[in-house]
Amino acid sequence: MSEEQAAGSSKTTPKRARPEEMELDEDVSVKKPSFPPISAEKLKSDKSEFRKIPIPPHRFTPLKESWMKIYTPVVEHLKLQIRFNVKTRNVELKTSPETADVGSIQKAADFVRAFALGFDLEDCLALIRLDDLFLESFEIADVKTTLKGDHLARAIGRIAGKGGRTKYTIENVTKTRIVLADSKIHILGSFQNMRIARTAICNLILGSPPAKVYGKMRTVASRMSERF
């Protein structure tokens, strides 16, 4: 080994200082950012918002018959523009300069969508009047994928009941509205009530007897009413 190599090996690289050993030159004081509340006027954008709600063919006739009842709250109360596009078969919503609330277009979209799914017009109007109502849709296959043919038909029959008795019982106990469209289920109501109704429907799909589902549902509903 040469003298240069020996001298090179004897030199050691200096160690980096650890973060805790490093001294800060200045004390940096971290302040929480304070954002003042934004007014409704500033939330408005210059661009107009737009929504399209597809209408299934079997809802064309009810839409035509109830058009003025749909048109009046959307235009007069929410100050939006609405039209039915015959070519694309969509209900089109658009904000106008007179629109005061930013969330009005979403309320109107939920209102029209609920009517397109098959809910009664009076129940759909509650989506405009109240803020804590929501729509939820799911399929029977989402709960149990193996149901096909007659087994699927029996599951739908368990949810509906004789003459729709089971469905009406779930609606009255949970204070929701339910639409059975073949294998699709649509629920309209508040978040807590929808959860109770959804649990009851899922238990019926999985094969629980209606009497057992009624008992559990009434217990949970009574607890919810006592809590609030």
Short mmCIF file of C-alpha atoms in Angstrom, two decimals:
data_model
loop_
_atom_site.label_atom_id
_atom_site.label_comp_id
_atom_site.label_asym_id
_atom_site.label_seq_id
_atom_site.Cartn_x
_atom_site.Cartn_y
_atom_site.Cartn_z
CA MET A 1 0.00 0.00 0.00
CA SER A 2 1.45 3.38 -1.00
CA GLU A 3 1.78 6.38 1.31
CA GLU A 4 -0.96 8.29 -0.57
CA GLN A 5 -3.45 5.44 -0.12
CA ALA A 6 -2.60 5.19 3.58
CA ALA A 7 -3.06 8.92 4.00
CA GLY A 8 -6.41 8.77 2.15
CA SER A 9 -7.72 5.94 4.30
CA SER A 10 -6.72 7.73 7.49
CA LYS A 11 -8.91 10.68 6.58
CA THR A 12 -12.50 10.31 7.77
CA THR A 13 -15.47 12.14 6.35
CA PRO A 14 -17.08 14.59 8.79
CA LYS A 15 -20.38 13.43 10.28
CA ARG A 16 -23.56 15.34 9.54
CA ALA A 17 -25.10 17.14 12.44
CA ARG A 18 -28.38 15.73 13.64
CA PRO A 19 -31.48 17.90 13.32
CA GLU A 20 -31.81 18.24 17.09
CA GLU A 21 -28.18 19.37 17.32
CA MET A 22 -28.62 22.07 14.73
CA GLU A 23 -29.10 25.52 16.16
CA LEU A 24 -31.73 27.73 14.68
CA ASP A 25 -30.58 31.22 13.86
CA GLU A 26 -34.04 32.69 14.31
CA ASP A 27 -37.07 31.61 16.27
CA VAL A 28 -39.78 30.86 13.75
CA SER A 29 -43.23 31.34 15.28
CA VAL A 30 -45.95 29.40 13.48
CA LYS A 31 -49.27 31.22 13.31
CA LYS A 32 -52.60 29.66 12.40
CA PRO A 33 -54.07 31.13 9.23
CA SER A 34 -57.26 33.06 9.75
CA PHE A 35 -59.73 33.12 6.89
CA PRO A 36 -62.65 35.52 7.16
CA PRO A 37 -66.09 34.18 6.22
CA ILE A 38 -66.97 34.52 2.55
CA SER A 39 -70.20 36.26 1.69
CA ALA A 40 -72.77 34.68 -0.62
CA GLU A 41 -72.05 37.30 -3.29
CA LYS A 42 -68.37 36.32 -3.49
CA LEU A 43 -69.28 32.64 -3.78
CA LYS A 44 -71.15 33.38 -6.96
CA SER A 45 -69.13 32.77 -10.07
CA ASP A 46 -69.52 34.58 -13.35
CA LYS A 47 -70.01 31.25 -15.13
CA SER A 48 -73.50 29.81 -14.95
CA GLU A 49 -73.81 26.27 -13.60
CA PHE A 50 -75.57 23.58 -15.61
CA ARG A 51 -77.17 20.22 -14.77
CA LYS A 52 -78.70 17.47 -16.93
CA ILE A 53 -81.09 14.88 -15.52
CA PRO A 54 -81.97 11.97 -17.85
CA ILE A 55 -85.64 10.97 -17.86
CA PRO A 56 -86.50 7.28 -18.43
CA PRO A 57 -89.16 6.55 -21.07
CA HIS A 58 -91.82 5.40 -18.59
CA ARG A 59 -91.67 8.80 -16.81
CA PHE A 60 -92.36 10.94 -19.91
CA THR A 61 -96.14 10.95 -19.42
CA PRO A 62 -96.02 11.80 -15.67
CA LEU A 63 -93.46 14.52 -16.43
CA LYS A 64 -95.72 16.02 -19.10
CA GLU A 65 -98.75 15.95 -16.80
CA SER A 66 -96.90 17.44 -13.82
CA TRP A 67 -94.65 19.85 -15.73
CA MET A 68 -96.17 23.05 -14.30
CA LYS A 69 -95.93 21.68 -10.75
CA ILE A 70 -92.24 21.00 -11.37
CA TYR A 71 -91.63 24.25 -13.25
CA THR A 72 -93.18 26.57 -10.62
CA PRO A 73 -90.98 25.80 -7.56
CA VAL A 74 -87.80 25.61 -9.66
CA VAL A 75 -88.33 28.95 -11.42
CA GLU A 76 -90.24 31.00 -8.86
CA HIS A 77 -88.69 29.81 -5.59
CA LEU A 78 -85.17 28.72 -6.60
CA LYS A 79 -84.83 31.33 -9.41
CA LEU A 80 -83.42 28.82 -11.91
CA GLN A 81 -83.98 28.18 -15.60
CA ILE A 82 -85.44 24.81 -16.62
CA ARG A 83 -86.38 23.12 -19.88
CA PHE A 84 -86.97 19.64 -21.26
CA ASN A 85 -84.73 18.77 -24.20
CA VAL A 86 -86.83 16.55 -26.47
CA LYS A 87 -83.85 15.35 -28.54
CA THR A 88 -81.62 14.22 -25.65
CA ARG A 89 -84.62 13.48 -23.37
CA ASN A 90 -83.00 15.33 -20.47
CA VAL A 91 -84.31 17.96 -18.10
CA GLU A 92 -81.77 20.78 -18.23
CA LEU A 93 -81.24 23.20 -15.33
CA LYS A 94 -79.24 26.41 -15.43
CA THR A 95 -78.51 29.19 -12.96
CA SER A 96 -79.66 32.72 -13.72
CA PRO A 97 -78.47 36.17 -12.50
CA GLU A 98 -81.42 36.16 -10.06
CA THR A 99 -80.28 32.90 -8.38
CA ALA A 100 -79.58 33.80 -4.74
CA ASP A 101 -78.45 30.51 -3.17
CA VAL A 102 -75.43 28.64 -4.53
CA GLY A 103 -76.91 25.24 -3.64
CA SER A 104 -80.22 25.88 -5.38
CA ILE A 105 -79.20 24.09 -8.58
CA GLN A 106 -78.23 20.95 -6.66
CA LYS A 107 -81.56 21.00 -4.79
CA ALA A 108 -83.43 21.32 -8.08
CA ALA A 109 -81.36 18.51 -9.64
CA ASP A 110 -82.19 16.19 -6.71
CA PHE A 111 -85.85 17.22 -6.96
CA VAL A 112 -86.10 16.34 -10.68
CA ARG A 113 -84.02 13.19 -10.25
CA ALA A 114 -86.32 11.96 -7.46
CA PHE A 115 -89.34 12.50 -9.71
CA ALA A 116 -87.57 10.64 -12.55
CA LEU A 117 -86.90 7.69 -10.23
CA GLY A 118 -90.61 7.35 -9.49
CA PHE A 119 -91.28 9.22 -6.23
CA ASP A 120 -94.51 11.17 -5.78
CA LEU A 121 -94.31 14.88 -6.57
CA GLU A 122 -95.32 15.88 -3.02
CA ASP A 123 -92.45 13.79 -1.59
CA CYS A 124 -90.02 15.25 -4.12
CA LEU A 125 -90.96 18.81 -3.12
CA ALA A 126 -89.63 18.07 0.38
CA LEU A 127 -86.11 17.97 -1.14
CA ILE A 128 -86.49 21.68 -1.97
CA ARG A 129 -88.10 22.71 1.32
CA LEU A 130 -85.80 20.75 3.67
CA ASP A 131 -82.01 20.59 3.79
CA ASP A 132 -81.47 17.24 5.54
CA LEU A 133 -83.14 14.98 2.96
CA PHE A 134 -81.14 12.76 0.64
CA LEU A 135 -81.55 10.17 -2.12
CA GLU A 136 -79.93 6.76 -2.12
CA SER A 137 -80.08 4.01 -4.73
CA PHE A 138 -78.74 0.47 -4.70
CA GLU A 139 -79.43 -2.88 -6.33
CA ILE A 140 -80.32 -6.22 -4.82
CA ALA A 141 -77.19 -7.65 -6.45
CA ASP A 142 -75.11 -5.25 -4.32
CA VAL A 143 -76.39 -7.02 -1.20
CA LYS A 144 -76.37 -10.61 -2.47
CA THR A 145 -74.83 -11.36 -5.84
CA THR A 146 -76.00 -14.98 -6.08
CA LEU A 147 -79.71 -14.14 -6.37
CA LYS A 148 -80.97 -14.88 -9.89
CA GLY A 149 -84.20 -15.93 -11.52
CA ASP A 150 -86.90 -17.06 -9.09
CA HIS A 151 -84.68 -16.37 -6.08
CA LEU A 152 -84.38 -12.73 -7.15
CA ALA A 153 -88.14 -12.49 -7.68
CA ARG A 154 -88.77 -13.90 -4.19
CA ALA A 155 -86.37 -11.35 -2.68
CA ILE A 156 -88.28 -8.51 -4.39
CA GLY A 157 -91.53 -10.04 -3.11
CA ARG A 158 -90.18 -10.15 0.46
CA ILE A 159 -89.37 -6.43 0.29
CA ALA A 160 -92.76 -5.47 -1.16
CA GLY A 161 -94.90 -7.85 0.89
CA LYS A 162 -98.50 -8.82 0.17
CA GLY A 163 -100.14 -5.82 -1.48
CA GLY A 164 -97.09 -3.69 -0.65
CA ARG A 165 -97.69 -4.12 3.09
CA THR A 166 -94.03 -4.67 4.03
CA LYS A 167 -92.83 -1.68 2.04
CA TYR A 168 -95.48 0.59 3.59
CA THR A 169 -94.57 -0.63 7.08
CA ILE A 170 -90.88 0.18 6.54
CA GLU A 171 -91.83 3.61 5.16
CA ASN A 172 -94.11 4.46 8.09
CA VAL A 173 -91.75 3.25 10.83
CA THR A 174 -88.62 4.86 9.39
CA LYS A 175 -90.35 7.99 7.98
CA THR A 176 -88.86 7.43 4.53
CA ARG A 177 -90.16 6.84 1.01
CA ILE A 178 -89.13 3.74 -0.97
CA VAL A 179 -89.43 2.98 -4.69
CA LEU A 180 -88.99 -0.59 -5.94
CA ALA A 181 -88.01 -0.53 -9.61
CA ASP A 182 -87.37 -4.17 -10.54
CA SER A 183 -84.07 -5.04 -8.84
CA LYS A 184 -83.22 -1.41 -8.02
CA ILE A 185 -84.25 0.20 -4.74
CA HIS A 186 -84.45 3.97 -4.19
CA ILE A 187 -84.81 5.52 -0.73
CA LEU A 188 -85.71 9.14 0.09
CA GLY A 189 -85.31 10.46 3.63
CA SER A 190 -82.94 11.77 6.26
CA PHE A 191 -79.57 10.10 6.78
CA GLN A 192 -80.43 8.26 10.02
CA ASN A 193 -83.83 7.11 8.79
CA MET A 194 -82.39 5.91 5.48
CA ARG A 195 -79.86 3.82 7.36
CA ILE A 196 -82.61 2.07 9.36
CA ALA A 197 -84.66 1.43 6.20
CA ARG A 198 -81.62 0.19 4.28
CA THR A 199 -80.72 -2.25 7.07
CA ALA A 200 -84.27 -3.61 7.12
CA ILE A 201 -84.33 -4.06 3.33
CA CYS A 202 -80.92 -5.77 3.33
CA ASN A 203 -82.10 -8.20 6.03
CA LEU A 204 -85.17 -9.04 3.95
CA ILE A 205 -82.98 -9.64 0.89
CA LEU A 206 -80.73 -11.96 2.90
CA GLY A 207 -83.76 -14.05 3.92
CA SER A 208 -84.81 -12.80 7.37
CA PRO A 209 -88.53 -13.24 8.13
CA PRO A 210 -90.51 -9.97 8.04
CA ALA A 211 -91.68 -10.30 11.66
CA LYS A 212 -88.09 -10.36 12.90
CA VAL A 213 -87.17 -7.40 10.70
CA TYR A 214 -90.18 -5.42 12.00
CA GLY A 215 -89.13 -6.00 15.62
CA LYS A 216 -85.54 -4.86 15.08
CA MET A 217 -86.66 -1.88 13.01
CA ARG A 218 -89.18 -0.65 15.60
CA THR A 219 -86.59 -1.00 18.38
CA VAL A 220 -84.01 1.06 16.51
CA ALA A 221 -86.60 3.66 15.45
CA SER A 222 -87.84 4.09 19.04
CA ARG A 223 -84.25 4.57 20.23
CA MET A 224 -83.68 7.19 17.56
CA SER A 225 -86.86 9.09 18.53
CA GLU A 226 -85.87 9.01 22.23
CA ARG A 227 -82.38 10.28 21.38
CA PHE A 228 -83.69 13.30 19.51
#
